[in-house]
Amino acid sequence: MLTILDWLADVISSHWAAGGPWRLEGWDTFAREAYPIAGRYRSRRAAEWAAERCRARIEREQPSALSGGAAGIQDRVYVRGPETGG
């Protein structure tokens, strides 16, 4: 269910996502493969904020109680940018 706060966060995030050098990358722990997450961010801070939102979504879809959380098979989200090779 999309709340007004989720909607507002998406609007703010999309404003900051216009073509910057920072991006998000997901890691499917079960399949052991990386996958792209849509969006480019102007600053590391904006990308980290978006990553936290992605992690919250993953927690809803893959609850730690069932997946073992980040130490188990729950997907992970990483911020990638100029300092991280890309």
mmCIF file of C-alpha atoms in Angstrom:
data_model
loop_
_atom_site.group_PDB
_atom_site.id
_atom_site.type_symbol
_atom_site.label_atom_id
_atom_site.label_comp_id
_atom_site.label_asym_id
_atom_site.label_seq_id
_atom_site.Cartn_x
_atom_site.Cartn_y
_atom_site.Cartn_z
ATOM 1 C CA MET A 1 0.000 0.000 0.000
ATOM 2 C CA LEU A 2 1.449 3.346 -1.059
ATOM 3 C CA THR A 3 1.207 5.978 1.633
ATOM 4 C CA ILE A 4 1.461 9.728 1.163
ATOM 5 C CA LEU A 5 4.926 9.594 2.748
ATOM 6 C CA ASP A 6 6.057 6.935 0.253
ATOM 7 C CA TRP A 7 4.690 9.031 -2.599
ATOM 8 C CA LEU A 8 6.396 12.175 -1.328
ATOM 9 C CA ALA A 9 9.683 10.311 -0.863
ATOM 10 C CA ASP A 10 9.446 9.054 -4.460
ATOM 11 C CA VAL A 11 8.833 12.591 -5.745
ATOM 12 C CA ILE A 12 11.801 13.967 -3.811
ATOM 13 C CA SER A 13 13.987 11.062 -4.847
ATOM 14 C CA SER A 14 13.115 11.474 -8.531
ATOM 15 C CA HIS A 15 14.060 15.171 -8.321
ATOM 16 C CA TRP A 16 17.540 14.230 -7.101
ATOM 17 C CA ALA A 17 17.854 11.290 -9.470
ATOM 18 C CA ALA A 18 18.298 13.301 -12.655
ATOM 19 C CA GLY A 19 21.411 11.950 -14.307
ATOM 20 C CA GLY A 20 24.083 11.988 -11.638
ATOM 21 C CA PRO A 21 27.137 9.766 -11.267
ATOM 22 C CA TRP A 22 25.735 7.759 -8.342
ATOM 23 C CA ARG A 23 23.579 4.651 -8.785
ATOM 24 C CA LEU A 24 22.288 1.642 -6.865
ATOM 25 C CA GLU A 25 23.092 -1.994 -7.418
ATOM 26 C CA GLY A 26 21.288 -4.950 -5.951
ATOM 27 C CA TRP A 27 22.759 -8.312 -5.032
ATOM 28 C CA ASP A 28 20.581 -11.420 -5.146
ATOM 29 C CA THR A 29 22.215 -13.511 -2.442
ATOM 30 C CA PHE A 30 20.305 -16.663 -3.331
ATOM 31 C CA ALA A 31 21.203 -16.520 -7.060
ATOM 32 C CA ARG A 32 24.633 -14.964 -6.339
ATOM 33 C CA GLU A 33 24.300 -12.284 -8.990
ATOM 34 C CA ALA A 34 24.148 -8.504 -9.207
ATOM 35 C CA TYR A 35 21.205 -6.661 -10.724
ATOM 36 C CA PRO A 36 20.712 -3.000 -11.644
ATOM 37 C CA ILE A 37 18.338 -0.764 -9.720
ATOM 38 C CA ALA A 38 16.876 2.068 -11.792
ATOM 39 C CA GLY A 39 17.958 5.623 -11.032
ATOM 40 C CA ARG A 40 20.986 7.921 -11.181
ATOM 41 C CA TYR A 41 21.696 10.323 -8.321
ATOM 42 C CA ARG A 42 23.508 13.647 -8.152
ATOM 43 C CA SER A 43 25.034 13.038 -4.727
ATOM 44 C CA ARG A 44 26.154 10.142 -2.584
ATOM 45 C CA ARG A 45 23.738 11.304 0.116
ATOM 46 C CA ALA A 46 20.764 11.122 -2.271
ATOM 47 C CA ALA A 47 21.856 7.654 -3.423
ATOM 48 C CA GLU A 48 22.250 6.446 0.172
ATOM 49 C CA TRP A 49 18.782 7.761 0.992
ATOM 50 C CA ALA A 50 17.356 5.896 -2.016
ATOM 51 C CA ALA A 51 19.256 2.764 -0.959
ATOM 52 C CA GLU A 52 17.631 2.889 2.480
ATOM 53 C CA ARG A 53 14.218 3.077 0.813
ATOM 54 C CA CYS A 54 15.122 0.044 -1.316
ATOM 55 C CA ARG A 55 16.280 -1.840 1.783
ATOM 56 C CA ALA A 56 12.975 -1.051 3.507
ATOM 57 C CA ARG A 57 11.088 -2.414 0.471
ATOM 58 C CA ILE A 58 13.237 -5.551 0.492
ATOM 59 C CA GLU A 59 12.542 -6.003 4.209
ATOM 60 C CA ARG A 60 8.790 -5.890 3.469
ATOM 61 C CA GLU A 61 9.138 -8.361 0.561
ATOM 62 C CA GLN A 62 11.764 -10.633 2.167
ATOM 63 C CA PRO A 63 11.237 -10.351 5.938
ATOM 64 C CA SER A 64 14.346 -11.013 8.044
ATOM 65 C CA ALA A 65 12.380 -13.537 10.077
ATOM 66 C CA LEU A 66 12.042 -15.710 6.951
ATOM 67 C CA SER A 67 15.175 -14.845 4.971
ATOM 68 C CA GLY A 68 17.740 -14.478 7.733
ATOM 69 C CA GLY A 69 18.142 -10.774 6.933
ATOM 70 C CA ALA A 70 21.365 -9.405 5.485
ATOM 71 C CA ALA A 71 23.271 -12.307 7.068
ATOM 72 C CA GLY A 72 20.967 -14.789 5.302
ATOM 73 C CA ILE A 73 19.545 -14.838 1.777
ATOM 74 C CA GLN A 74 17.899 -11.411 1.837
ATOM 75 C CA ASP A 75 18.870 -9.247 -1.156
ATOM 76 C CA ARG A 76 21.374 -6.463 -0.537
ATOM 77 C CA VAL A 77 21.608 -2.938 -1.956
ATOM 78 C CA TYR A 78 24.883 -1.086 -2.615
ATOM 79 C CA VAL A 79 25.626 2.496 -3.603
ATOM 80 C CA ARG A 80 27.973 2.767 -6.591
ATOM 81 C CA GLY A 81 29.608 5.935 -7.828
ATOM 82 C CA PRO A 82 32.846 7.644 -8.853
ATOM 83 C CA GLU A 83 34.785 6.373 -5.829
ATOM 84 C CA THR A 84 33.469 2.802 -6.169
ATOM 85 C CA GLY A 85 34.367 2.305 -9.788
ATOM 86 C CA GLY A 86 31.209 3.167 -11.287
#
